[in-house]
Coordinates of C-alpha atoms in Angstrom, one line a residue:
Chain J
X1 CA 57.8 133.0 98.5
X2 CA 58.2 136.2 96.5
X3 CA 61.6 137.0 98.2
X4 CA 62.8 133.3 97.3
X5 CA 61.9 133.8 94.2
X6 CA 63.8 137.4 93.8
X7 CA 66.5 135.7 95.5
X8 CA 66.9 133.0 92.8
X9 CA 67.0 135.8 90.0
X10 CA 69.6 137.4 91.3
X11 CA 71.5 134.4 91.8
X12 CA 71.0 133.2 88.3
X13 CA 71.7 136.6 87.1
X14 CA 74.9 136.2 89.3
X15 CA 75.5 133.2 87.4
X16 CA 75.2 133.7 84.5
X17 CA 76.9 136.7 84.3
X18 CA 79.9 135.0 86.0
X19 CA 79.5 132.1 83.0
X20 CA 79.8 134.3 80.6
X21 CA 82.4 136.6 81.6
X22 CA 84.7 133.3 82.4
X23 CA 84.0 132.3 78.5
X24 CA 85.3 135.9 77.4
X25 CA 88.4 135.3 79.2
X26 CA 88.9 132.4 77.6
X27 CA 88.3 133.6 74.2
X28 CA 91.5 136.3 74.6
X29 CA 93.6 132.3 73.8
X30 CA 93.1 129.7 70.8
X31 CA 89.0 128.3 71.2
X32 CA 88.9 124.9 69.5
X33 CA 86.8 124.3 66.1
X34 CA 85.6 121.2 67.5
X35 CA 84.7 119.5 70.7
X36 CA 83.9 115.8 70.9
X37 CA 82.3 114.1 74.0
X38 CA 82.0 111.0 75.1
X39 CA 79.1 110.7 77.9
X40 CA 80.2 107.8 80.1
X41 CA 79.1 107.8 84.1
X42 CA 74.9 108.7 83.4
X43 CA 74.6 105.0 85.1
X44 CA 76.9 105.3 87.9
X45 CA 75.4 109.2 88.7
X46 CA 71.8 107.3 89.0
X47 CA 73.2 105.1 91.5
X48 CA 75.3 107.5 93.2
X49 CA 72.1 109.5 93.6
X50 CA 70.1 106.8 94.1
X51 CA 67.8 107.5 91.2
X52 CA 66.0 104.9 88.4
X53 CA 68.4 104.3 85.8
X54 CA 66.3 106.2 83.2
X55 CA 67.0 109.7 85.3
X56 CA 70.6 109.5 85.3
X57 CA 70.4 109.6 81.2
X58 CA 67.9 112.1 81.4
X59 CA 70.6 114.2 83.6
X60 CA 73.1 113.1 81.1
X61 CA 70.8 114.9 78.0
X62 CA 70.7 118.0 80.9
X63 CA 74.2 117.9 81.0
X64 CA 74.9 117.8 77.2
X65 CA 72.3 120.6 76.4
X66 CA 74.6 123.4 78.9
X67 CA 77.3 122.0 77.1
X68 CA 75.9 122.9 74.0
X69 CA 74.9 126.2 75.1
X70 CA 78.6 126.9 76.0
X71 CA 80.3 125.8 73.4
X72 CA 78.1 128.1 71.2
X73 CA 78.6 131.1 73.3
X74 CA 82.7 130.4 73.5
X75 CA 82.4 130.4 69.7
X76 CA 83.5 126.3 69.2
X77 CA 81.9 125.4 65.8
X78 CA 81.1 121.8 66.2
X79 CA 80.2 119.7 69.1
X80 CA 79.8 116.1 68.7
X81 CA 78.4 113.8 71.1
X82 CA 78.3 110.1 71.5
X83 CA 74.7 109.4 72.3
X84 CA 74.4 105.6 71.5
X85 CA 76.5 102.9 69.7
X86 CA 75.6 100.3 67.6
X87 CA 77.9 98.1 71.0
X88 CA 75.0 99.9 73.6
X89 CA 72.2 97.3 71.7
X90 CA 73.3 94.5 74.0
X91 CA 72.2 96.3 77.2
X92 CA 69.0 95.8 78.7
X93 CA 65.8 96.2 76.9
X94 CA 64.1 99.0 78.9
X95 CA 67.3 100.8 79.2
X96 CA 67.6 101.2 75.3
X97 CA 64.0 101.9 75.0
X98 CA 64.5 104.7 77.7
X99 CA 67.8 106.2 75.6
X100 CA 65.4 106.4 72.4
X101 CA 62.8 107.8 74.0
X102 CA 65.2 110.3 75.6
X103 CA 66.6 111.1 71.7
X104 CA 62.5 111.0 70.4
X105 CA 62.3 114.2 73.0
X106 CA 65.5 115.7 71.8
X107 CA 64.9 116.1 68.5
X108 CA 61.6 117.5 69.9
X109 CA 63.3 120.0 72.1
X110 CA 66.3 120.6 69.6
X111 CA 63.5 121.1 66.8
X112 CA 62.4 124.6 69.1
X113 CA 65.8 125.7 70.0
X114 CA 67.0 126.0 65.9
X115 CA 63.7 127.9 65.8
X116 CA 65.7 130.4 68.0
X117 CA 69.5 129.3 68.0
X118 CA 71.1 128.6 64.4
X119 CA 72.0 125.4 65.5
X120 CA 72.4 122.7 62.4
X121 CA 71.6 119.6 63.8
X122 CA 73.2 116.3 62.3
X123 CA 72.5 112.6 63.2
X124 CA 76.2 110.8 61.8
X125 CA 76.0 106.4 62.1
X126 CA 73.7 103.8 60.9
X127 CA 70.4 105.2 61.2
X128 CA 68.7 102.4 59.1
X129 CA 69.2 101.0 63.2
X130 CA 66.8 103.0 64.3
X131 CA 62.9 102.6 64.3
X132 CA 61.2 104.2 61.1
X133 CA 59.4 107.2 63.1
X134 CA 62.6 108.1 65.0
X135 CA 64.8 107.3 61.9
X136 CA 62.7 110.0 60.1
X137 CA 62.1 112.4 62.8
X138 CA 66.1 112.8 62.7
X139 CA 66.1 113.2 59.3
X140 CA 63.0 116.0 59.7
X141 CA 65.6 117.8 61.7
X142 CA 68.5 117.4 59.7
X143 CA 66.6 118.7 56.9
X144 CA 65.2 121.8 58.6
X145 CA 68.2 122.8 60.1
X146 CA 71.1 122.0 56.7
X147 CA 70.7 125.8 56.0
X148 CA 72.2 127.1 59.3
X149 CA 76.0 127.0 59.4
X150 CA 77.2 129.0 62.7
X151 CA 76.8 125.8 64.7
X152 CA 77.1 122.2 63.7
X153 CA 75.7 119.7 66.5
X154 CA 76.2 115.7 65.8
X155 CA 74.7 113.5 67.7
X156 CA 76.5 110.3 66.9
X157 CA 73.8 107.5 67.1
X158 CA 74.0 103.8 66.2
X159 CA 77.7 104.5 65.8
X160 CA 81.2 102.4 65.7
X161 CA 84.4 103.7 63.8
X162 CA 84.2 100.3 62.7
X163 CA 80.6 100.6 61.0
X164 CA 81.7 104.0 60.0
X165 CA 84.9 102.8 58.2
X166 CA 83.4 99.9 56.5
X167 CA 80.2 102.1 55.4
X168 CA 82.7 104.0 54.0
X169 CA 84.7 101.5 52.2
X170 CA 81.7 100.3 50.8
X171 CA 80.2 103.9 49.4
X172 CA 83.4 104.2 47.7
X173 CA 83.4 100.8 46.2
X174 CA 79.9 101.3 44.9
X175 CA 80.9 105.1 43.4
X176 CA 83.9 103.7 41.9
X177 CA 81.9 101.0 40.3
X178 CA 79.6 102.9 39.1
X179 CA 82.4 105.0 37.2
X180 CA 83.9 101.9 35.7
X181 CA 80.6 101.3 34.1
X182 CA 79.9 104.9 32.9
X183 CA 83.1 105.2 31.6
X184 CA 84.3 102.0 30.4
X185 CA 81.5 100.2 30.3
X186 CA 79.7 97.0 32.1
X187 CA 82.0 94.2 31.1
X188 CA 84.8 96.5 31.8
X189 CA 83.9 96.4 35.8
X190 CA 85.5 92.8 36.5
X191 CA 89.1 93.9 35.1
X192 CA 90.9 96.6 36.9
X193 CA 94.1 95.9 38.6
X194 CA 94.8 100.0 39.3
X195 CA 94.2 101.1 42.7
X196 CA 91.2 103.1 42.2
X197 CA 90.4 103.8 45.9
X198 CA 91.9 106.6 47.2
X199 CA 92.2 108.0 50.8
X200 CA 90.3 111.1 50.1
X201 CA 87.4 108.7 48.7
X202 CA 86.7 107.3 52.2
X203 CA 86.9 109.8 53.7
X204 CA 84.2 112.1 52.3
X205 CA 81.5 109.0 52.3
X206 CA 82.7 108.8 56.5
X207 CA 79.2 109.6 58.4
X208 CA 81.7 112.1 60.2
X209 CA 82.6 113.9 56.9
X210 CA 80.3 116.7 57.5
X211 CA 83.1 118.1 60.3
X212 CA 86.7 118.6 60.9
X213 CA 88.5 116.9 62.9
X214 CA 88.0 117.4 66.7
X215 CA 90.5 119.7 68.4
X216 CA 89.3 118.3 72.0
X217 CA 87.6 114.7 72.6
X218 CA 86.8 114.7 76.4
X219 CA 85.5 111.0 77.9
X220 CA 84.0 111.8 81.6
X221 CA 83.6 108.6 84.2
X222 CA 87.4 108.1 84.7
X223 CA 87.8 106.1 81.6
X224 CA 90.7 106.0 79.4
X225 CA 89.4 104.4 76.4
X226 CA 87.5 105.7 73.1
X227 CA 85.4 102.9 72.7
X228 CA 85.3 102.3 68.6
X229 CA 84.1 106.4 68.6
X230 CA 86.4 108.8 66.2
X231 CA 89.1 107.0 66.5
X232 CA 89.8 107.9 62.2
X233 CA 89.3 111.6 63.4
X234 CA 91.4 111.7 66.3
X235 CA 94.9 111.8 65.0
X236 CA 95.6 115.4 66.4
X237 CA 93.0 116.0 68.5
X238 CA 94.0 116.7 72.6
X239 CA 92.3 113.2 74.6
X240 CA 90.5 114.3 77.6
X241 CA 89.6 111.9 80.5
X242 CA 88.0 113.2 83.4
X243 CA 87.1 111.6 86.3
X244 CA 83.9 113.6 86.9
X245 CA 80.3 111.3 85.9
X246 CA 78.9 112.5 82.8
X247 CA 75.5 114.3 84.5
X248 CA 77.9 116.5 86.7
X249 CA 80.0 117.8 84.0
X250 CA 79.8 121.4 84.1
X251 CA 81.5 124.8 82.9
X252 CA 84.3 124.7 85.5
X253 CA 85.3 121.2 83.8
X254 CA 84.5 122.7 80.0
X255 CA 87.3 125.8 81.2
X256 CA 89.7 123.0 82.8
X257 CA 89.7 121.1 79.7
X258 CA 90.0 124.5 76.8
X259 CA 92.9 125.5 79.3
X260 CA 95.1 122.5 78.6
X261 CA 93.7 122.7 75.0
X262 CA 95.6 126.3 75.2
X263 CA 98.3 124.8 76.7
X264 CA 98.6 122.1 74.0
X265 CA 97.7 124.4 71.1
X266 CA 100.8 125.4 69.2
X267 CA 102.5 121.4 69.5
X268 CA 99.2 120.0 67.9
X269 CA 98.7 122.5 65.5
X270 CA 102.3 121.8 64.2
X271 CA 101.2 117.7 63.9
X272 CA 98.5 119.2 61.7
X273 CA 100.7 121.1 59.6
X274 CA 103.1 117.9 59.3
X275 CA 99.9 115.8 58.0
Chain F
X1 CA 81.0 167.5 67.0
X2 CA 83.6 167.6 70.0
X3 CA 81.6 166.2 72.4
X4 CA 80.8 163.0 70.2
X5 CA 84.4 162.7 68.8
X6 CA 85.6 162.9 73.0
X7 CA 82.6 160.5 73.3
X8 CA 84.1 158.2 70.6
X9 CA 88.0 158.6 71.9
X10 CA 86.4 157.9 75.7
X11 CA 84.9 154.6 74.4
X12 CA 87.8 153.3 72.5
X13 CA 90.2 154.0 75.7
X14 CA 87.8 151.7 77.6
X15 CA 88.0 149.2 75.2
X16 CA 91.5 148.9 75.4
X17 CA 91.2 148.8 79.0
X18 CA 89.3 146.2 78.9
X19 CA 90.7 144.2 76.6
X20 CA 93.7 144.6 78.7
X21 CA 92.1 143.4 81.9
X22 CA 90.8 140.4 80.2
X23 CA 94.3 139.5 78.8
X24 CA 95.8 139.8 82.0
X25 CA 92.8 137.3 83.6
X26 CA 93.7 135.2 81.0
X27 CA 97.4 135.0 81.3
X28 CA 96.4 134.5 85.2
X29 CA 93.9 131.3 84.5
X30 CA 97.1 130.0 82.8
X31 CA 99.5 130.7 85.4
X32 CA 97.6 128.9 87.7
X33 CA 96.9 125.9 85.5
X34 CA 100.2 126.0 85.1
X35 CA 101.1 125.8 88.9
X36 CA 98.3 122.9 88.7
X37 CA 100.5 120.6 86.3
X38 CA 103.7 121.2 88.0
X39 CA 101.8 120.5 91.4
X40 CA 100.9 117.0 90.1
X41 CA 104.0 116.8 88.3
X42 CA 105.7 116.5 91.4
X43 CA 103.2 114.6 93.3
X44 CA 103.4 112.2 90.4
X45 CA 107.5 111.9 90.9
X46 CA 106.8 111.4 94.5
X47 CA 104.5 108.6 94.3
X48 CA 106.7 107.0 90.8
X49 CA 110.0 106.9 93.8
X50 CA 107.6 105.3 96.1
X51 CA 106.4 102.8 93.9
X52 CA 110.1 102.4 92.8
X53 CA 111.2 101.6 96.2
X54 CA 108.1 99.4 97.0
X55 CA 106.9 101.0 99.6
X56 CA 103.2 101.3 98.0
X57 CA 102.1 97.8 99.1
X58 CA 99.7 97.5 96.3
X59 CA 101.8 97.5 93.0
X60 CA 104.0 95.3 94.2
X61 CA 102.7 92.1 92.8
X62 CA 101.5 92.7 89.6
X63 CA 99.0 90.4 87.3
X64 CA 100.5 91.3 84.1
X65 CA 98.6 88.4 82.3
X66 CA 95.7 90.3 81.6
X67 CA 97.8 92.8 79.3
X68 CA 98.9 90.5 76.1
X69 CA 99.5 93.6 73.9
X70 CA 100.9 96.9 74.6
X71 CA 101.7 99.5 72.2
X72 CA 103.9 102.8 72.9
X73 CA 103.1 106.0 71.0
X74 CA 106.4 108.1 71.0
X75 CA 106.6 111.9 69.6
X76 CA 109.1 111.4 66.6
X77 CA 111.2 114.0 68.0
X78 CA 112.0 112.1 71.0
X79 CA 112.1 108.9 69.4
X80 CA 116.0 110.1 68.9
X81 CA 116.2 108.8 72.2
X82 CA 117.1 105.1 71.3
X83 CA 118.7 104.7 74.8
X84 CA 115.5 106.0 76.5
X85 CA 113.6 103.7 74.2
X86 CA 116.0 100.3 75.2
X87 CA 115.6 101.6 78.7
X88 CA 111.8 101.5 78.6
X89 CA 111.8 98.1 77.0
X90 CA 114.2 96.7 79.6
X91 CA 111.8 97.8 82.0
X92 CA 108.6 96.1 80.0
X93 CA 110.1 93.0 79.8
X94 CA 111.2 92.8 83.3
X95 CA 107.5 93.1 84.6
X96 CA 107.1 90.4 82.1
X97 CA 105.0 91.7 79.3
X98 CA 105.8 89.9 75.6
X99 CA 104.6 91.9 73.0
X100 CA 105.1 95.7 72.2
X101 CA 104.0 97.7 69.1
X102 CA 106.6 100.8 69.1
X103 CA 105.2 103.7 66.7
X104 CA 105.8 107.5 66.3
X105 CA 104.4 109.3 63.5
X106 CA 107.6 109.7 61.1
X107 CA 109.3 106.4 61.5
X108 CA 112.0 107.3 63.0
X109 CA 111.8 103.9 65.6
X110 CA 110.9 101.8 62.3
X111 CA 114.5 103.0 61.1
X112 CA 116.4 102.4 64.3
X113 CA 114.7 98.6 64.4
X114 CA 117.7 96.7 64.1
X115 CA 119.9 98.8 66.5
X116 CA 117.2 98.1 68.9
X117 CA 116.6 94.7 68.5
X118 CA 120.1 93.8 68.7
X119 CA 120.1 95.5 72.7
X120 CA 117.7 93.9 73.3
X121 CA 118.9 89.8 74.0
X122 CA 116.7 88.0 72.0
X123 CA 113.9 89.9 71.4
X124 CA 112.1 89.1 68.0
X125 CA 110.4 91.1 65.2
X126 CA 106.7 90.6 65.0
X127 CA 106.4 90.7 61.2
X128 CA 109.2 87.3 61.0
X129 CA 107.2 85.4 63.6
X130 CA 104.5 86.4 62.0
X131 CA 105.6 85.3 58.3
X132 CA 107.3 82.2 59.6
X133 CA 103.9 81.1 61.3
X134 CA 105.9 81.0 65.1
X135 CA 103.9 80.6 67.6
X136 CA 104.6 84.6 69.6
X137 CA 106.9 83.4 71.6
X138 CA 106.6 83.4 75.7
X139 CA 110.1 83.7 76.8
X140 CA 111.3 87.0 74.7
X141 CA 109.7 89.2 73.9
X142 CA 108.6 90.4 70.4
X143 CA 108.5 94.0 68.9
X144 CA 106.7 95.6 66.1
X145 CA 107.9 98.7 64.8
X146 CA 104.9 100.9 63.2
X147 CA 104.2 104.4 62.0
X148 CA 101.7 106.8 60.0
X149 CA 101.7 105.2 57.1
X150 CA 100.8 101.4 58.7
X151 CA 97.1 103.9 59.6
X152 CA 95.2 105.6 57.0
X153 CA 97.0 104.9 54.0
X154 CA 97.1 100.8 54.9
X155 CA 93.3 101.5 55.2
X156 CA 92.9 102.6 51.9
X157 CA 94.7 100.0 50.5
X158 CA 92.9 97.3 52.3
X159 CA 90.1 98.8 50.7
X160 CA 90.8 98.6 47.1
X161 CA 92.0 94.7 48.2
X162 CA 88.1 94.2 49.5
X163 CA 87.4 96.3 46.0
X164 CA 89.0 93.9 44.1
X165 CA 87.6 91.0 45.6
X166 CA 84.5 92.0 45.2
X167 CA 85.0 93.0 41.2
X168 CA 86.3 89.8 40.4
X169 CA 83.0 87.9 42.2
X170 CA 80.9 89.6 39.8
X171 CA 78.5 90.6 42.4
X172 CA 78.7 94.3 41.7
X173 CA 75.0 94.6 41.7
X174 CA 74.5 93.7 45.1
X175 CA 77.1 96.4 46.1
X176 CA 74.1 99.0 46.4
X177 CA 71.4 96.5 48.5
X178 CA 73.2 95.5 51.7
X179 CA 76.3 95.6 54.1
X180 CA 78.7 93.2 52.3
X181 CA 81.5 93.8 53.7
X182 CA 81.7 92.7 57.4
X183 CA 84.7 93.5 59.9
X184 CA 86.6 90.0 59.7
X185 CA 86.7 90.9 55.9
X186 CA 88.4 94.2 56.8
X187 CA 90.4 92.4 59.4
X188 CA 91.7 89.9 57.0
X189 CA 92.0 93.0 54.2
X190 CA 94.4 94.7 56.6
X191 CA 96.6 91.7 57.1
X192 CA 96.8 91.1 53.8
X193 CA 98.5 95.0 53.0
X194 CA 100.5 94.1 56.3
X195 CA 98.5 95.6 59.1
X196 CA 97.7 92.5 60.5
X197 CA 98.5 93.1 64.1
X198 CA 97.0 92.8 67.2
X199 CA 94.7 95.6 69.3
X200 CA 96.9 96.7 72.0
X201 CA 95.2 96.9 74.9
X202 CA 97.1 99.5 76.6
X203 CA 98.6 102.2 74.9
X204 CA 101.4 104.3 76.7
X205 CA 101.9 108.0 75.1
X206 CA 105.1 109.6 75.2
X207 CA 105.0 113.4 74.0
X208 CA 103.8 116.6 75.0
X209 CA 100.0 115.5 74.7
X210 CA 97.8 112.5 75.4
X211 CA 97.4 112.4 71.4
X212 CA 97.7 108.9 69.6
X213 CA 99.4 110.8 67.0
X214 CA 97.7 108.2 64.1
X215 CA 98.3 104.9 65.4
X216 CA 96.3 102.8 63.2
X217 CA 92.8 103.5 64.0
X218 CA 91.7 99.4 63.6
X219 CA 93.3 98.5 66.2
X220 CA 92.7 101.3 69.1
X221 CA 89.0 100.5 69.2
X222 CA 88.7 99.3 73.1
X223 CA 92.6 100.3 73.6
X224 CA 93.1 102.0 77.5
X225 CA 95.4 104.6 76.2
X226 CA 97.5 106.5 79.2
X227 CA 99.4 109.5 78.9
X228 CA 103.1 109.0 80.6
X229 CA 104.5 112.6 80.1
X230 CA 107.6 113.0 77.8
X231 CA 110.0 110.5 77.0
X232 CA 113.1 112.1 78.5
X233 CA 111.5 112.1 81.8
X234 CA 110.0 108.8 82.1
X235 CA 109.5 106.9 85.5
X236 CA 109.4 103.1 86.2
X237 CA 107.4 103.5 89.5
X238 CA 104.7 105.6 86.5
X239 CA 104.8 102.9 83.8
X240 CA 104.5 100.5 86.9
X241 CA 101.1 102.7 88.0
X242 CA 99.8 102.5 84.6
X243 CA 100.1 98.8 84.3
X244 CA 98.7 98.2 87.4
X245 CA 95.5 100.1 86.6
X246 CA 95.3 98.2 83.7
X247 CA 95.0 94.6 85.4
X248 CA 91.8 96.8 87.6
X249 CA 89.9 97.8 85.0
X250 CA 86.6 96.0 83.5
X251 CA 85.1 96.6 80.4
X252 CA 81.7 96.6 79.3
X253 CA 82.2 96.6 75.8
X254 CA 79.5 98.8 75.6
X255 CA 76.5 96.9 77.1

């Protein structure tokens, strides 16, 4: 038992040494400012593995968590994840209940790893979905961890691009009202033909607003598709798609994916400059 | 004193050592990712000739029903190309599909819209059938031309329409209570500025990167967006694998 156990140390030492010596060689090229991830295949890993439902999204939270712990030790800034969207409502009731309760525990969890980690943690889409007590457990970690700036997690909950754009439309809408009636006063409101909306207006109410754009989106489960998530964001950001399930995505694929991003680097950084 | 400044010197040569070891890992990841993408570059050409010359059983019947809309994403700098482009449309409308949004970032394919429409027999703009309430019609096939400024900017313009609209009902108060605006609102906003057409659903990429370069974000929501490599080299028996995988794939819209 003792040598097993010996045996396993040395193999995670092994490990880990070999993780992060692979992320130093990596960081001799371009490391992207942002890393989006869409977690498609948690399902199709259950049944694969033949496990409840509910265990392939607790691999998927597994999965994302070494991801996170990656991404900060290759020095990306911001990782965003697409944990649930507003679409995800229509699946079954005990499958919804199990992704909340999965999110219940990781604010839990994330709430002792920013005790340790100075990981900001930031909930971006239409939280006023959620149940009170989770709605304001998210917002308990938001608050705690606004001061830390080295890492910026989003965990994109109750999201759409469609929600997010039309939220946004509206917050301008009410801001520039409100400045009609400051400045010009109430009656003045119903008479303005100027365009008073400008682009920069939605885009600072967008729930994403709080990061640049993503340099990488990755989707795992061989799909091709965004699925209504950053697609305002995504003008010059590299579009992953890997056929590898969501639960089994690891650091080989994370090195696979920054490679191409190298690859890719100096063409999308000259769309950006053209913007 | 010497000892620490040799100490110091011994240190800093390691470093540079080092540093140059990991460079030279580096540059050898990217040699062999490198190797990787022309490995599959050429197993792609083998299996595009194959498809070409029907001797992949599968794609030779395709269901192109399913796919109403398809949209093309080219790099402007390729969009030069305007025989490639003609080419590529020849090839769409001989598999049968009807529609096709073309769009590269600068406009370039916008500008070139009446050169192209004119090789192409019959084909139609989108905007006249549009305007002129025709039905799109089935036996040529109809093109929109788009670019960067049909995306974000339309967007803020279909806001200050839905801003208007909503200063002239008066109903400014309940602008801070509730969601008032819904998506058919924004739908019918955006055709109003003229962004009023359909979600693709397939989108084929023509650059350097699978990067939608800004195609108007409305209307890429549940889009399968495929990466076909550059314009210059592009393969029938490829765009003929991409449309096939299309008619196999089921959404599930989420739920």
């Amino acid at each position: 038992m003792m040598k097993d156990d010996n045996v396993g140390k040395i193999l995670f030492g092994w490990t880990s040494f070999i993780r992060k010596f692979v992320l130093r060689v990596l960081r001799v090229g371009p490391i992207p400012s942002h890393i989006a991830v869409i977690m498609d295949g948690n399902r199709r890993y259950a049944k694969k593995k033949k496990l409840d439902e509910g265990a392939g999204h607790d691999a998927g939270a597994f999965a994302l968590l070494c991801l996170l712990v990656n991404c900060y030790e290759l020095g990306v800034k911001y990782l965003s994840a697409y944990a649930f969207s507003i679409d995800n409502f229509r699946r079954k009731p005990n499958e919804v209940q199990k992704i909340m309760d999965l999110l219940r525990e990781s604010i839990t969890l994330l709430t002792r790893i920013a005790k340790h980690l100075p990981v900001r943690v930031h909930f971006a889409g239409n939280l006023a979905l959620l149940s009170a007590d989770l709605r304001d457990a998210a917002l308990r970690l938001m608050e705690a961890t606004a001061g830390y700036s080295k890492f910026v997690f989003t965990i994109c909950v109750c999201y759409t691009y469609s929600d997010e754009i039309i939220h946004a439309v509206q917050e301008s809408c009410q801001e520039k009202c409100n400045h009609i009636q400051e400045i010009r006063g109430i009656d003045a409101c119903g008479h303005q033909d100027e365009n008073l909306i400008k682009l920069a207006d939605i885009e600072k109410h967008m729930y994403m607003a709080i990061a640049p754009d993503p340099d990488i989106l990755i989707r795992t489960g061989d799909e091709y598709r965004l699925s209504n998530y950053l697609l305002w964001q995504t003008s010059c950001t590299q579009l992953s798609s890997l056929s590898t399930l969501w639960p089994e995505f690891s650091i080989w694929h994370l090195v696979w994916v920054v490679l191409n991003f190298q690859l890719n680097n100096p063409y999308l950084e000259k769309k950006k400059m053209q913007l | 004193m010497d000892f620490k400044k040799e100490t110091r010197m011994l240190y800093r040569w390691i470093a540079r050592i080092g540093n140059l070891l990991l460079r030279l890992l580096w540059h050898l990841l990217h040699v062999i990712i490198n190797l990787c993408h022309f490995t599959l570059g050429i197993a792609n050409a083998l299996e595009s000739h194959l498809i070409s010359w029907g001797i992949l059983g599968r794609y030779k019947s395709l269901h192109v029903a399913k796919l109403r809309y398809l949209a093309i994403v080219v790099e402007s700098e390729e969009a030069y190309q305007i025989s490639n482009i003609i080419e590529l449309l020849q090839w769409l409308a001989a598999v049968g599909i009807k529609y096709v949004c073309l769009y590269d970032r600068e406009g370039i394919l916008k500008k070139s819209k009446d050169f192209i429409l004119e090789k192409l027999d019959g084909a139609i703009l989108f905007k006249e059938a549009h305007e002129n309430n025709v039905l799109l019609d089935q036996t040529h096939m109809t093109l929109e031309f788009a670019s960067f400024s049909d995306g974000k900017e339309t967007m803020a313009k279909a806001a200050n329409v839905l801003f208007k609209k909503y200063l002239k009902s008066g109903a400014t108060d309940k602008i801070q209570e509730e969601q008032i605006f819904t998506e058919s609102q924004m739908a019918e906003a955006l055709k109003t500025v003229g962004s009023g057409g359909p979600e693709p659903d397939l989108l084929l990429i023509y650059g350097p990167a699978r990067c939608h370069l800004g195609f108007p974000a409305w209307r890429l929501r549940y889009t399968e967006i495929v990466h076909m490599g550059s314009l210059k080299s592009m393969k029938y028996g490829l765009l003929i694998k991409a449309i096939y995988r299309f008619t196999t794939v089921r959404q599930n819209y989420g739920s």
